[in-house]
mmCIF file of C-alpha atoms in Angstrom:
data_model
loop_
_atom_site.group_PDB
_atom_site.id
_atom_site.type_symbol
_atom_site.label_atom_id
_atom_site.label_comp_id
_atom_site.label_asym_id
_atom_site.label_seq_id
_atom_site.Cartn_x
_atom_site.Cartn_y
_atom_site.Cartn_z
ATOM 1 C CA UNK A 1 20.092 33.842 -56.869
ATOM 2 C CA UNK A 2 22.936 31.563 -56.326
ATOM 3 C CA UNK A 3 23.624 28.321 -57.721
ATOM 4 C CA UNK A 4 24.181 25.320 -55.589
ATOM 5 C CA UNK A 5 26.106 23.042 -56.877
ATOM 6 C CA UNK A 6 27.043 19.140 -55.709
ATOM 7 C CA UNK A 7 30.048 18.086 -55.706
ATOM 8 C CA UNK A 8 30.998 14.292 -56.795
ATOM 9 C CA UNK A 9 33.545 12.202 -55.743
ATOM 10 C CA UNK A 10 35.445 10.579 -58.487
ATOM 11 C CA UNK A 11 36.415 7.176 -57.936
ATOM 12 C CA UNK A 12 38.875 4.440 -59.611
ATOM 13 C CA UNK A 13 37.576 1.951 -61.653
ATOM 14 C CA UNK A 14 37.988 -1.336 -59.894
ATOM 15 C CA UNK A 15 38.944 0.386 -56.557
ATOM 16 C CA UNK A 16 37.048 -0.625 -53.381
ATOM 17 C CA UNK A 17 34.717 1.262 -51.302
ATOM 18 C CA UNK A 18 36.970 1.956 -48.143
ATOM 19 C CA UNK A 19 40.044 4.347 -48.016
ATOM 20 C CA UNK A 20 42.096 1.994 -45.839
ATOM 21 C CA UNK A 21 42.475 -1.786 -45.381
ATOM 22 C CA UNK A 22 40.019 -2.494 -41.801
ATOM 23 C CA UNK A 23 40.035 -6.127 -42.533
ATOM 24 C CA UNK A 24 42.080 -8.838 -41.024
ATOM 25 C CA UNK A 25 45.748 -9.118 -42.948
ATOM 26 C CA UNK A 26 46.354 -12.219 -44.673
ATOM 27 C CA UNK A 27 50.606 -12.730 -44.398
ATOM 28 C CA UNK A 28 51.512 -16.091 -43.704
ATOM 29 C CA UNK A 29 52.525 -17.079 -40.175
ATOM 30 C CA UNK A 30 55.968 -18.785 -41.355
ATOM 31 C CA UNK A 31 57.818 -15.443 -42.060
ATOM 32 C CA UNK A 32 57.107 -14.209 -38.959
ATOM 33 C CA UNK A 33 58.530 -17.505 -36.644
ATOM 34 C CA UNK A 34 61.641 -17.058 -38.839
ATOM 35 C CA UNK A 35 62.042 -13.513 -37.944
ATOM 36 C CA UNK A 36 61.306 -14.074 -34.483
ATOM 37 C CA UNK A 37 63.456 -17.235 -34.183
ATOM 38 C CA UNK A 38 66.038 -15.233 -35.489
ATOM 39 C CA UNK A 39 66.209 -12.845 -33.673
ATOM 40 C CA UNK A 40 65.829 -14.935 -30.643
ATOM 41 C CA UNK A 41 69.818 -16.541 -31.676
ATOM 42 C CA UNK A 42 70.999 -13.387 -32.166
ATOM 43 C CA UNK A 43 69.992 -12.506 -29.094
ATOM 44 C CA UNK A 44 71.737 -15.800 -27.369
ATOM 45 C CA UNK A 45 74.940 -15.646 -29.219
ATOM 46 C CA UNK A 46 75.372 -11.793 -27.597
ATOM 47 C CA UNK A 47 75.006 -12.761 -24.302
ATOM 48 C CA UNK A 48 77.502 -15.765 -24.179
ATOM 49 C CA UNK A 49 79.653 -14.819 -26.396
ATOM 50 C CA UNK A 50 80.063 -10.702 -25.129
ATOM 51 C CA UNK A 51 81.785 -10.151 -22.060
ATOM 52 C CA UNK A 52 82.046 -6.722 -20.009
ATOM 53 C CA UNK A 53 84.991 -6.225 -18.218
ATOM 54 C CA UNK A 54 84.782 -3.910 -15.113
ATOM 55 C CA UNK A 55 88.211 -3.708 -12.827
ATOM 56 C CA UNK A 56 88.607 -1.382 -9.845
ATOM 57 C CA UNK A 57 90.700 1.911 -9.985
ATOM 58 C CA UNK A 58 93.682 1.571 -7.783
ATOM 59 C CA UNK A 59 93.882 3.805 -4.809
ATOM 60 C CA UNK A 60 96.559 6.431 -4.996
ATOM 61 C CA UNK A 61 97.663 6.557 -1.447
ATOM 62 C CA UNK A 62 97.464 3.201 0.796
ATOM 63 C CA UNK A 63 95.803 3.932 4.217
ATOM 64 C CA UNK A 64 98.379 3.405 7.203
ATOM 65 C CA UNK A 65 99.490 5.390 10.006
ATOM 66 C CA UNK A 66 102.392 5.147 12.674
ATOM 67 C CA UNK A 67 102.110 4.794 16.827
ATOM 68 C CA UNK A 68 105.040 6.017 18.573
ATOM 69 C CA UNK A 69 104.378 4.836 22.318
ATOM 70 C CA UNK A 70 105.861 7.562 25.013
ATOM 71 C CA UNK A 71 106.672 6.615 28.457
ATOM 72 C CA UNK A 72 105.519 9.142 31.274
ATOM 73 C CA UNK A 73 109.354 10.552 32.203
ATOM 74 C CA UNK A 74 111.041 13.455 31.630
ATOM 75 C CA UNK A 75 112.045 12.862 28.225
ATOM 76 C CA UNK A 76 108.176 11.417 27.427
ATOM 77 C CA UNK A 77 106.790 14.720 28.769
ATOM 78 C CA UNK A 78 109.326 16.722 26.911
ATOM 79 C CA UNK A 79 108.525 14.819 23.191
ATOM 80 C CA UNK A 80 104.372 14.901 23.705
ATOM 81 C CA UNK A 81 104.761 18.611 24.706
ATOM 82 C CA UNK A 82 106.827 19.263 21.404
ATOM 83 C CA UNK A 83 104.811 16.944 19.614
ATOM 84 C CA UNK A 84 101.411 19.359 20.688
ATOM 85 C CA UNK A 85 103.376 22.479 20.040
ATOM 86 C CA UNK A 86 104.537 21.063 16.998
ATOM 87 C CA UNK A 87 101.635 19.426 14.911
ATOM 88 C CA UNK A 88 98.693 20.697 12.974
ATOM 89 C CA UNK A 89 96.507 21.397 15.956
ATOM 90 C CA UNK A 90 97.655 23.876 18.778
ATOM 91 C CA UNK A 91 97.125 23.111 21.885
ATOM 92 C CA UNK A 92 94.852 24.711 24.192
ATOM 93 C CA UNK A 93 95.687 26.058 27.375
ATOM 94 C CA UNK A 94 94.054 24.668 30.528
ATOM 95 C CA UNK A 95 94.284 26.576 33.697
ATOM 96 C CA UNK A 96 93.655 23.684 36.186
ATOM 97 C CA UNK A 97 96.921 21.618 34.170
ATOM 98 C CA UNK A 98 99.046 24.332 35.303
ATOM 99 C CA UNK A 99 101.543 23.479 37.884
ATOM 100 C CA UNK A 100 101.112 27.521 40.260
ATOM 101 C CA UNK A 101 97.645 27.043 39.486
ATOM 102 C CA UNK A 102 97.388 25.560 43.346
ATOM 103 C CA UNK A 103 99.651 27.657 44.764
ATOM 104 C CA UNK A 104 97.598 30.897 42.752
ATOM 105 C CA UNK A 105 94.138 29.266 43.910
ATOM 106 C CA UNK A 106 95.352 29.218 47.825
ATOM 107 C CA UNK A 107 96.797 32.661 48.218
ATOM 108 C CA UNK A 108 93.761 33.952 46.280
ATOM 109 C CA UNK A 109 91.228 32.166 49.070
ATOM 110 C CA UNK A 110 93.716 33.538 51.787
ATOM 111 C CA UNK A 111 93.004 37.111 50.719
ATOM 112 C CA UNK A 112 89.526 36.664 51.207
ATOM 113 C CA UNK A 113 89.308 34.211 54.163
ATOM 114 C CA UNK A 114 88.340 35.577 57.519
ATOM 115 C CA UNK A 115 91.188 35.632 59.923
ATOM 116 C CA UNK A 116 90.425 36.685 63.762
ATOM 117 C CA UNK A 117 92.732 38.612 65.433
ATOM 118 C CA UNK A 118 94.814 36.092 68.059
ATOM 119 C CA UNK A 119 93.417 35.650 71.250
ATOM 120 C CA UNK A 120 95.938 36.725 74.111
ATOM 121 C CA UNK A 121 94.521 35.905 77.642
ATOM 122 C CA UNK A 122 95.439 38.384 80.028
ATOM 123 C CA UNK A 123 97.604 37.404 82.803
ATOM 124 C CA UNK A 124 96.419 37.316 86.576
ATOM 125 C CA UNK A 125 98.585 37.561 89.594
ATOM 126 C CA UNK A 126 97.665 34.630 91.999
ATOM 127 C CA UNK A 127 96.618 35.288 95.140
ATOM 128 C CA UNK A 128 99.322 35.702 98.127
ATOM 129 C CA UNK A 129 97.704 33.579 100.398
ATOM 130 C CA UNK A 130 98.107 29.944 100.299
ATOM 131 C CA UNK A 131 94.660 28.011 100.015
ATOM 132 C CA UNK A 132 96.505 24.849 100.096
ATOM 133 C CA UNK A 133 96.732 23.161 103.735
ATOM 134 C CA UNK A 134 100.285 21.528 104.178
ATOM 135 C CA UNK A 135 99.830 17.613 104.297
ATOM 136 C CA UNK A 136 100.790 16.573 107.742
ATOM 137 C CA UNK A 137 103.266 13.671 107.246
ATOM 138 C CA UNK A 138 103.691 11.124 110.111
ATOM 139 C CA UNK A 139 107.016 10.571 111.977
ATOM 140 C CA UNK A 140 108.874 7.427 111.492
ATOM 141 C CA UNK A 141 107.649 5.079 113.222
ATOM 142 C CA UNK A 142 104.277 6.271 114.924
ATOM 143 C CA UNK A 143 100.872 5.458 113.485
ATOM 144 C CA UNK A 144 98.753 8.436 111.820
ATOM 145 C CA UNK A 145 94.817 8.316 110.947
ATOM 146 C CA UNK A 146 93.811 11.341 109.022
ATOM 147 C CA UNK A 147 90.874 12.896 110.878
ATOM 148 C CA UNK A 148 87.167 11.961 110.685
ATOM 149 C CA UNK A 149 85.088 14.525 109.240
ATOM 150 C CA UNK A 150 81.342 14.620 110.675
ATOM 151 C CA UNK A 151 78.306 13.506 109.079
ATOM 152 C CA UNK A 152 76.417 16.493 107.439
ATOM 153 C CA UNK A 153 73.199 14.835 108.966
ATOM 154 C CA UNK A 154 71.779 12.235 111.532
ATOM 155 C CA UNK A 155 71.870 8.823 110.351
ATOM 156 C CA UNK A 156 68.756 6.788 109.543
ATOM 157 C CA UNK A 157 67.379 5.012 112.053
ATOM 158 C CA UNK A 158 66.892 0.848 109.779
ATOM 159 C CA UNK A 159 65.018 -0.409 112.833
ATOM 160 C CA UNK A 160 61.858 2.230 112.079
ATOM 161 C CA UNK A 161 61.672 1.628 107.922
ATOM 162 C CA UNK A 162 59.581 -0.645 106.413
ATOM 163 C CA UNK A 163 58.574 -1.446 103.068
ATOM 164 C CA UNK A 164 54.986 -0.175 101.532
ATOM 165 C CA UNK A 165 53.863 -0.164 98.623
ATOM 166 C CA UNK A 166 53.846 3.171 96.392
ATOM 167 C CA UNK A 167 51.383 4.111 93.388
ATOM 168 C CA UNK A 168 52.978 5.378 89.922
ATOM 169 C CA UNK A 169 50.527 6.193 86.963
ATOM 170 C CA UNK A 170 50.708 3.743 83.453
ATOM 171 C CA UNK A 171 47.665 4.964 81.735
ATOM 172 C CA UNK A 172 44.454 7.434 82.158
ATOM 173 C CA UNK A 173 46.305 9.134 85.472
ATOM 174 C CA UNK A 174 49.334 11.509 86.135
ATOM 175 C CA UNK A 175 51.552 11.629 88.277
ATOM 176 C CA UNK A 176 49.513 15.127 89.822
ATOM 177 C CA UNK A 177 46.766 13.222 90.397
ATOM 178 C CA UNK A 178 47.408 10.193 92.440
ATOM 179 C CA UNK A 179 46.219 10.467 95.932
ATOM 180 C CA UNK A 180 49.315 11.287 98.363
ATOM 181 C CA UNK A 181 47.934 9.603 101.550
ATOM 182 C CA UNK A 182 47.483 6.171 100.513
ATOM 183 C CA UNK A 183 46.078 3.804 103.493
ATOM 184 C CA UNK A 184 48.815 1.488 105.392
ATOM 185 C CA UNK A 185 49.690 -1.951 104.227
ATOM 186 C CA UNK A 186 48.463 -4.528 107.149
ATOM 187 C CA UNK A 187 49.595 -7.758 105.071
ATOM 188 C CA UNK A 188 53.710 -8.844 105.201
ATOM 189 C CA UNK A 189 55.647 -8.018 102.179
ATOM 190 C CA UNK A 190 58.168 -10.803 101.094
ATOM 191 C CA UNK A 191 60.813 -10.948 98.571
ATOM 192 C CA UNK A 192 58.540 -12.776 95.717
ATOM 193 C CA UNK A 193 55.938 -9.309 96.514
ATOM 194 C CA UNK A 194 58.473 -7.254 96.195
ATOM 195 C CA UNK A 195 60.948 -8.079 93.425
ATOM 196 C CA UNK A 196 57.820 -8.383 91.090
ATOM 197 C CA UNK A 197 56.283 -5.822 88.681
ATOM 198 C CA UNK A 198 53.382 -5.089 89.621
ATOM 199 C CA UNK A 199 50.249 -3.324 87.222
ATOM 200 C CA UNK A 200 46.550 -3.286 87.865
ATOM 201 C CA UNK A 201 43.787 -1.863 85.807
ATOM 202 C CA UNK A 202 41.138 -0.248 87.748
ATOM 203 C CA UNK A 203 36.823 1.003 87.350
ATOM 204 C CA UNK A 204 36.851 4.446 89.530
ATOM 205 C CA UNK A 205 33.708 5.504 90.920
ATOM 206 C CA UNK A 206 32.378 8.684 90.152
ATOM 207 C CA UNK A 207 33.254 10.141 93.549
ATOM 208 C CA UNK A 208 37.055 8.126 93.283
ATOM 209 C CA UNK A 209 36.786 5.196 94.894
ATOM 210 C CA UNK A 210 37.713 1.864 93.798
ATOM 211 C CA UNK A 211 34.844 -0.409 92.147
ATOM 212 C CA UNK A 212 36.790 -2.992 90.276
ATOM 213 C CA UNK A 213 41.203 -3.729 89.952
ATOM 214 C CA UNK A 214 41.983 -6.412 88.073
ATOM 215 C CA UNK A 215 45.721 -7.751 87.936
ATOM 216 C CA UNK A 216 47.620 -7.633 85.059
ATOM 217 C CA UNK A 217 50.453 -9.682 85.964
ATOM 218 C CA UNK A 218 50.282 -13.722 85.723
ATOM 219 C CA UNK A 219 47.570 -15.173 87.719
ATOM 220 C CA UNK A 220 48.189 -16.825 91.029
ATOM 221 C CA UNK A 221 51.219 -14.547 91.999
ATOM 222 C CA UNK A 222 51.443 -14.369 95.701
ATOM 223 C CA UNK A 223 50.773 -10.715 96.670
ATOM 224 C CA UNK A 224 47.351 -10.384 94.393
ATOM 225 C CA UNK A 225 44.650 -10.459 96.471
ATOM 226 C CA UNK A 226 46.129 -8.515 99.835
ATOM 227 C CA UNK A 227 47.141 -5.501 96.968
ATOM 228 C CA UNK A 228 43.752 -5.868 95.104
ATOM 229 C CA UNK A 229 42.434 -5.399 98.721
ATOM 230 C CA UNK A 230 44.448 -2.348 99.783
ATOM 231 C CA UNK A 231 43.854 -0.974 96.552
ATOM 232 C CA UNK A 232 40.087 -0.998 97.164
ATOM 233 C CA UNK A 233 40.855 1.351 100.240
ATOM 234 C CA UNK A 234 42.757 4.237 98.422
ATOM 235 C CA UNK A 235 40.422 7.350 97.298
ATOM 236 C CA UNK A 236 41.155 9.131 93.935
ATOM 237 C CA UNK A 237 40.424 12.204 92.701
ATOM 238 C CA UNK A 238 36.190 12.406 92.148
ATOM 239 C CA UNK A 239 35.021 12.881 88.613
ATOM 240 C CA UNK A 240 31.557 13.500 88.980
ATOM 241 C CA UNK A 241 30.316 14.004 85.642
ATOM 242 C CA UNK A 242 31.683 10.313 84.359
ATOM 243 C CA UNK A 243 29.991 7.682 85.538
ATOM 244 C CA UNK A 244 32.950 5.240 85.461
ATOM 245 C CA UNK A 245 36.369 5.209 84.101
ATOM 246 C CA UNK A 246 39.300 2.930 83.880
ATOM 247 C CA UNK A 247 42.874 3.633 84.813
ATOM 248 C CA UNK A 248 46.327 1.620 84.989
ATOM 249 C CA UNK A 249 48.492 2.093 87.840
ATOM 250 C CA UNK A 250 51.623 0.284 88.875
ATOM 251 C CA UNK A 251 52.712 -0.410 92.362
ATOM 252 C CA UNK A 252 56.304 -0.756 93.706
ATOM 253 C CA UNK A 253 57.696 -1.293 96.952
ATOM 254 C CA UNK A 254 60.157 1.417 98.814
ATOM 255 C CA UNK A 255 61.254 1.746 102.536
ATOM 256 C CA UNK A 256 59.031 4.248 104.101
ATOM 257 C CA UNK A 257 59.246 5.345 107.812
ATOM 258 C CA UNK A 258 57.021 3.787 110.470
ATOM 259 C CA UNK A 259 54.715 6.104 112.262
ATOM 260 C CA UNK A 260 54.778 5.796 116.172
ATOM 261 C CA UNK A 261 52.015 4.905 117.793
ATOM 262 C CA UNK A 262 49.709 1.928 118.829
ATOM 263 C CA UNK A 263 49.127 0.682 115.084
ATOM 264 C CA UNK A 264 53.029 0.947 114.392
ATOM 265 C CA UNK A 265 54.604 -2.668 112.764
#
């Protein structure tokens, strides 16, 4: 068997129970405003009293440079060439600143143009008979007419025209499809009727004739009701599978020949 023994702490007579001092200290507050005042005037006297000195080192070489101002002559030209070929950078060479570079560029672009041959017409000998009539010149003195050639055809007879009226499509018609007999005009055409413009729109029948015209000039023009009324006698083309349809026409007046006969004006 082993013996266990205890071990006991010896302790100082009149020491107390804890190792270290956990209890609030009991220095007097007056030291440490002292020390702290102190220190505080220390403190103030370095800051006014200590001054720092800080000057700025002096540049070795002063920063300046020189212009020299060149006129554009001969001798200007001649310095800023020597002044390139002279200084730290060389100077590059540009084609299109070259002075044959114009005279290089056009002889190259005449080598490859296209260039017909010349065109030489060939010469024709005229021929020996003279086309030209001599121009008979009167004597001195005596009257000359040159001659009267003839007329290539019979001249129109005024007395048998007469103005009519004539159709021309506007809208819904051709020109293929206007009727060519169109009935006579009984009424008199003046010069108000037949200086004006003159359009009409007009209903067709199915089997072309003339159901409705209405005028589409100003109302009350002298003319309108004898050419709504020899309108209503012409006869279109027949469209029998539409009932009705509406067409614009335009009338003008021309010199037509009169027919001879009992009915001729």
């Amino acid at each position: 068997m082993m013996a266990v023994g205890m071990v006991k702490s010896r302790k100082l007579a009149g020491a107390p129970g804890l190792v270290f001092r956990w209890g609030a200290s009991k220095t007097p507050l007056l030291p440490k405003l002292l020390g702290m005042m102190l220190m505080a005037a220390v403190f103030a006297f370095l800051i006014t009293s200590v001054r720092i000195r800080v000057t700025a080192l002096e540049k070795s070489s002063p920063r300046k440079a020189s212009v020299i101002y060149l006129r554009d002559d001969t001798e200007g030209r001649a310095l800023t060439l020597r002044a390139r070929e002279g200084g730290p950078f060389p100077s590059r060479f540009e084609p299109a600143q070259w002075e044959g570079m114009d005279a290089l560029e056009s002889a190259a672009l005449d080598a490859v143009r296209f260039q017909p041959q010349p065109y030489v017409p060939a010469l024709a000998d005229l021929p020996a008979e003279n086309l030209v009539q001599p121009l008979e010149l009167a004597a001195k003195g005596r009257s000359f007419f040159p001659k009267r050639s003839p007329a290539a055809g019979p001249a129109p007879e005024l007395a048998k025209l007469k103005l009519a009226p004539a159709l021309y499509p506007l809208s819904g018609i051709s020109a293929a499809t206007l009727p060519e007999a169109l009935p006579p005009f009984e009424a008199a055409v003046v010069g108000a009727m037949s200086s004006a413009s003159w359009r009409f729109l007009v209903r067709l029948n199915p089997d072309g004739g003339v159901a409705e015209c209405v005028s589409l000039e100003k109302g009350g023009e002298a003319g309108t009701p004898e050419l709504e009324a020899w309108l209503h006698k012409i006869q279109f083309k027949p469209e029998l599978e539409k009932p009705f349809r509406w067409i614009a026409v335009g009338i003008g007046f021309t010199n037509q020949p009169v027919a001879d006969g009992p009915n001729a004006r």
